[in-house]
mmCIF file of C-alpha atoms in Angstrom:
data_model
loop_
_atom_site.group_PDB
_atom_site.id
_atom_site.type_symbol
_atom_site.label_atom_id
_atom_site.label_comp_id
_atom_site.label_asym_id
_atom_site.label_seq_id
_atom_site.Cartn_x
_atom_site.Cartn_y
_atom_site.Cartn_z
ATOM 1 C CA UNK A 6 -0.006 0.009 0.028
ATOM 2 C CA UNK A 7 1.367 3.353 -0.957
ATOM 3 C CA UNK A 8 -0.236 6.767 -0.872
ATOM 4 C CA UNK A 9 -0.021 10.470 -1.551
ATOM 5 C CA UNK A 10 1.678 13.162 0.353
ATOM 6 C CA UNK A 11 1.276 16.951 0.479
ATOM 7 C CA UNK A 12 2.305 20.091 2.345
ATOM 8 C CA UNK A 13 -0.214 22.874 2.104
ATOM 9 C CA UNK A 14 0.580 26.294 3.427
ATOM 10 C CA UNK A 15 -2.322 28.775 4.028
ATOM 11 C CA UNK A 16 -1.311 32.349 4.687
ATOM 12 C CA UNK A 17 -3.971 34.269 6.645
ATOM 13 C CA UNK A 18 -1.476 36.885 7.795
ATOM 14 C CA UNK A 19 -1.543 40.411 6.332
ATOM 15 C CA UNK A 20 1.742 40.084 4.453
ATOM 16 C CA UNK A 21 3.113 37.969 1.630
ATOM 17 C CA UNK A 22 5.874 35.446 2.401
ATOM 18 C CA UNK A 23 8.422 34.099 -0.106
ATOM 19 C CA UNK A 24 9.513 30.520 -0.773
ATOM 20 C CA UNK A 25 12.981 30.138 0.720
ATOM 21 C CA UNK A 26 13.501 26.497 -0.470
ATOM 22 C CA UNK A 27 11.635 23.485 -1.502
ATOM 23 C CA UNK A 28 12.421 19.951 -2.695
ATOM 24 C CA UNK A 29 10.519 16.834 -3.589
ATOM 25 C CA UNK A 30 11.477 13.337 -4.592
ATOM 26 C CA UNK A 31 13.426 13.159 -7.780
ATOM 27 C CA UNK A 32 13.273 9.419 -8.148
ATOM 28 C CA UNK A 33 11.217 8.052 -11.015
ATOM 29 C CA UNK A 34 9.124 6.134 -8.569
ATOM 30 C CA UNK A 35 7.418 9.443 -7.571
ATOM 31 C CA UNK A 36 5.238 11.930 -9.392
ATOM 32 C CA UNK A 37 5.191 15.583 -8.387
ATOM 33 C CA UNK A 38 1.593 16.794 -8.711
ATOM 34 C CA UNK A 39 1.929 20.329 -7.493
ATOM 35 C CA UNK A 40 4.870 22.594 -6.544
ATOM 36 C CA UNK A 41 4.677 25.830 -4.558
ATOM 37 C CA UNK A 42 5.113 29.139 -6.258
ATOM 38 C CA UNK A 43 7.796 31.610 -5.257
ATOM 39 C CA UNK A 44 5.328 33.813 -3.347
ATOM 40 C CA UNK A 45 2.688 32.989 -0.744
ATOM 41 C CA UNK A 46 0.165 35.850 -0.851
ATOM 42 C CA UNK A 47 -1.271 37.317 2.402
ATOM 43 C CA UNK A 48 -4.900 37.463 3.190
ATOM 44 C CA UNK A 49 -5.719 33.847 2.468
ATOM 45 C CA UNK A 50 -3.041 32.813 -0.069
ATOM 46 C CA UNK A 51 -2.344 29.074 -0.414
ATOM 47 C CA UNK A 52 0.551 27.106 -1.933
ATOM 48 C CA UNK A 53 0.877 23.340 -2.168
ATOM 49 C CA UNK A 54 3.597 20.820 -2.575
ATOM 50 C CA UNK A 55 2.009 17.388 -3.529
ATOM 51 C CA UNK A 56 3.521 14.107 -4.708
ATOM 52 C CA UNK A 57 2.658 10.492 -4.908
ATOM 53 C CA UNK A 58 4.187 7.129 -5.580
ATOM 54 C CA UNK A 59 4.110 6.231 -9.264
ATOM 55 C CA UNK A 60 5.002 2.584 -8.638
ATOM 56 C CA UNK A 61 2.398 1.350 -6.269
ATOM 57 C CA UNK A 62 2.590 -2.411 -6.253
ATOM 58 C CA UNK A 63 5.690 -2.936 -4.160
ATOM 59 C CA UNK A 64 6.029 -0.385 -1.403
ATOM 60 C CA UNK A 65 6.649 3.205 -0.424
ATOM 61 C CA UNK A 66 9.437 5.355 1.007
ATOM 62 C CA UNK A 67 13.079 5.008 0.834
ATOM 63 C CA UNK A 68 16.445 5.536 2.428
ATOM 64 C CA UNK A 69 18.546 8.678 2.385
ATOM 65 C CA UNK A 70 15.539 10.882 2.169
ATOM 66 C CA UNK A 71 14.871 10.382 -1.547
ATOM 67 C CA UNK A 72 11.170 9.986 -0.906
ATOM 68 C CA UNK A 73 10.935 13.119 1.251
ATOM 69 C CA UNK A 74 9.462 16.571 0.368
ATOM 70 C CA UNK A 75 9.988 19.860 2.166
ATOM 71 C CA UNK A 76 9.027 23.484 1.984
ATOM 72 C CA UNK A 77 10.618 26.419 3.834
ATOM 73 C CA UNK A 78 8.886 29.829 3.856
ATOM 74 C CA UNK A 79 10.433 33.254 4.723
ATOM 75 C CA UNK A 80 8.511 36.093 6.255
ATOM 76 C CA UNK A 81 9.271 39.700 5.396
ATOM 77 C CA UNK A 82 11.212 39.977 8.771
ATOM 78 C CA UNK A 83 13.674 37.341 7.417
ATOM 79 C CA UNK A 84 12.505 34.590 9.787
ATOM 80 C CA UNK A 85 11.749 31.155 8.297
ATOM 81 C CA UNK A 86 9.925 28.012 9.092
ATOM 82 C CA UNK A 87 9.915 24.655 7.292
ATOM 83 C CA UNK A 88 7.986 21.461 7.135
ATOM 84 C CA UNK A 89 9.299 18.167 5.841
ATOM 85 C CA UNK A 90 7.400 14.937 5.272
ATOM 86 C CA UNK A 91 9.645 11.882 5.767
ATOM 87 C CA UNK A 92 8.587 8.594 4.152
ATOM 88 C CA UNK A 93 10.438 5.555 5.619
ATOM 89 C CA UNK A 94 10.690 2.346 3.659
ATOM 90 C CA UNK A 95 7.641 0.183 3.457
ATOM 91 C CA UNK A 96 7.470 -3.125 1.687
ATOM 92 C CA UNK A 97 4.190 -4.805 0.946
ATOM 93 C CA UNK A 98 2.432 -2.502 3.477
ATOM 94 C CA UNK A 99 4.843 -3.245 6.309
ATOM 95 C CA UNK A 100 7.114 -0.657 7.948
ATOM 96 C CA UNK A 101 7.049 2.645 9.620
ATOM 97 C CA UNK A 102 4.362 5.135 8.634
ATOM 98 C CA UNK A 103 5.292 8.605 7.260
ATOM 99 C CA UNK A 104 5.728 11.562 9.654
ATOM 100 C CA UNK A 105 6.374 15.242 9.342
ATOM 101 C CA UNK A 106 9.215 17.230 10.923
ATOM 102 C CA UNK A 107 9.530 20.962 11.585
ATOM 103 C CA UNK A 108 12.375 23.515 11.725
ATOM 104 C CA UNK A 109 13.194 27.114 11.838
ATOM 105 C CA UNK A 110 16.235 28.027 9.813
ATOM 106 C CA UNK A 111 17.673 29.678 12.864
ATOM 107 C CA UNK A 112 17.446 26.363 14.806
ATOM 108 C CA UNK A 113 19.186 24.129 12.250
ATOM 109 C CA UNK A 114 17.996 20.535 11.646
ATOM 110 C CA UNK A 115 14.687 18.918 11.251
ATOM 111 C CA UNK A 116 12.928 17.999 14.497
ATOM 112 C CA UNK A 117 10.408 15.522 15.620
ATOM 113 C CA UNK A 118 8.323 12.574 14.337
ATOM 114 C CA UNK A 119 4.858 14.058 14.194
ATOM 115 C CA UNK A 120 2.054 12.011 12.689
ATOM 116 C CA UNK A 121 -1.507 13.287 13.403
ATOM 117 C CA UNK A 122 -0.422 15.477 16.259
ATOM 118 C CA UNK A 123 -0.677 19.255 15.794
ATOM 119 C CA UNK A 124 2.472 21.477 16.286
ATOM 120 C CA UNK A 125 2.686 25.244 16.966
ATOM 121 C CA UNK A 126 5.881 27.077 16.120
ATOM 122 C CA UNK A 127 7.313 29.408 18.682
ATOM 123 C CA UNK A 128 6.144 33.079 18.389
ATOM 124 C CA UNK A 129 9.856 34.080 17.776
ATOM 125 C CA UNK A 130 8.990 33.828 14.025
ATOM 126 C CA UNK A 131 6.823 36.953 14.563
ATOM 127 C CA UNK A 132 3.649 34.997 13.445
ATOM 128 C CA UNK A 133 1.280 32.334 14.736
ATOM 129 C CA UNK A 134 2.073 29.241 12.652
ATOM 130 C CA UNK A 135 0.025 26.053 13.422
ATOM 131 C CA UNK A 136 0.555 22.721 11.777
ATOM 132 C CA UNK A 137 -2.044 19.969 11.472
ATOM 133 C CA UNK A 138 -1.846 16.614 9.703
ATOM 134 C CA UNK A 139 -4.082 13.863 8.445
ATOM 135 C CA UNK A 140 -2.175 10.569 8.153
ATOM 136 C CA UNK A 141 -2.518 6.877 7.893
ATOM 137 C CA UNK A 142 -0.048 4.076 7.451
ATOM 138 C CA UNK A 143 0.884 5.071 3.899
ATOM 139 C CA UNK A 144 -0.333 8.754 3.335
ATOM 140 C CA UNK A 145 0.300 12.091 4.924
ATOM 141 C CA UNK A 146 -1.287 15.502 4.246
ATOM 142 C CA UNK A 147 0.082 18.430 6.363
ATOM 143 C CA UNK A 148 -1.392 21.923 6.543
ATOM 144 C CA UNK A 149 0.415 24.833 8.000
ATOM 145 C CA UNK A 150 -1.657 27.952 8.739
ATOM 146 C CA UNK A 151 0.050 31.417 9.194
ATOM 147 C CA UNK A 152 -1.787 34.127 11.166
ATOM 148 C CA UNK A 153 -0.690 37.532 12.449
ATOM 149 C CA UNK A 154 0.046 37.609 16.142
ATOM 150 C CA UNK A 155 -2.795 38.878 18.209
ATOM 151 C CA UNK A 156 -2.207 42.351 19.417
#
């Protein structure tokens, strides 16, 4: 069993953000369905990175991160946050389910093994950023929502 994967970013803040970096699987076993634009508009802008497994009969995931996808966004104040979906190896439906990781560029590496649990970035970014996910054993869809900080 293999599935689909996506990182959706919804910007409800009053300012536009720019895409700092993104990557998706480059292996022929995966198909990129949607990639994020350079700019994430404010006011309710939305950008999506979505991919799925093109070869579905054997398994999902991979080693060395070749199945992973990530997006990092930068606010006008220069602060960044990122989300990565990691897809471990699964053969014939057996193995570890996918999970998402988070980071701020200031903090360095990817952190956590979040599945369906929500995550709130620290307010040090200057915005309220909440992450929610819907996942099962072979799929993961993550949504990050950016809001202005309450005054």
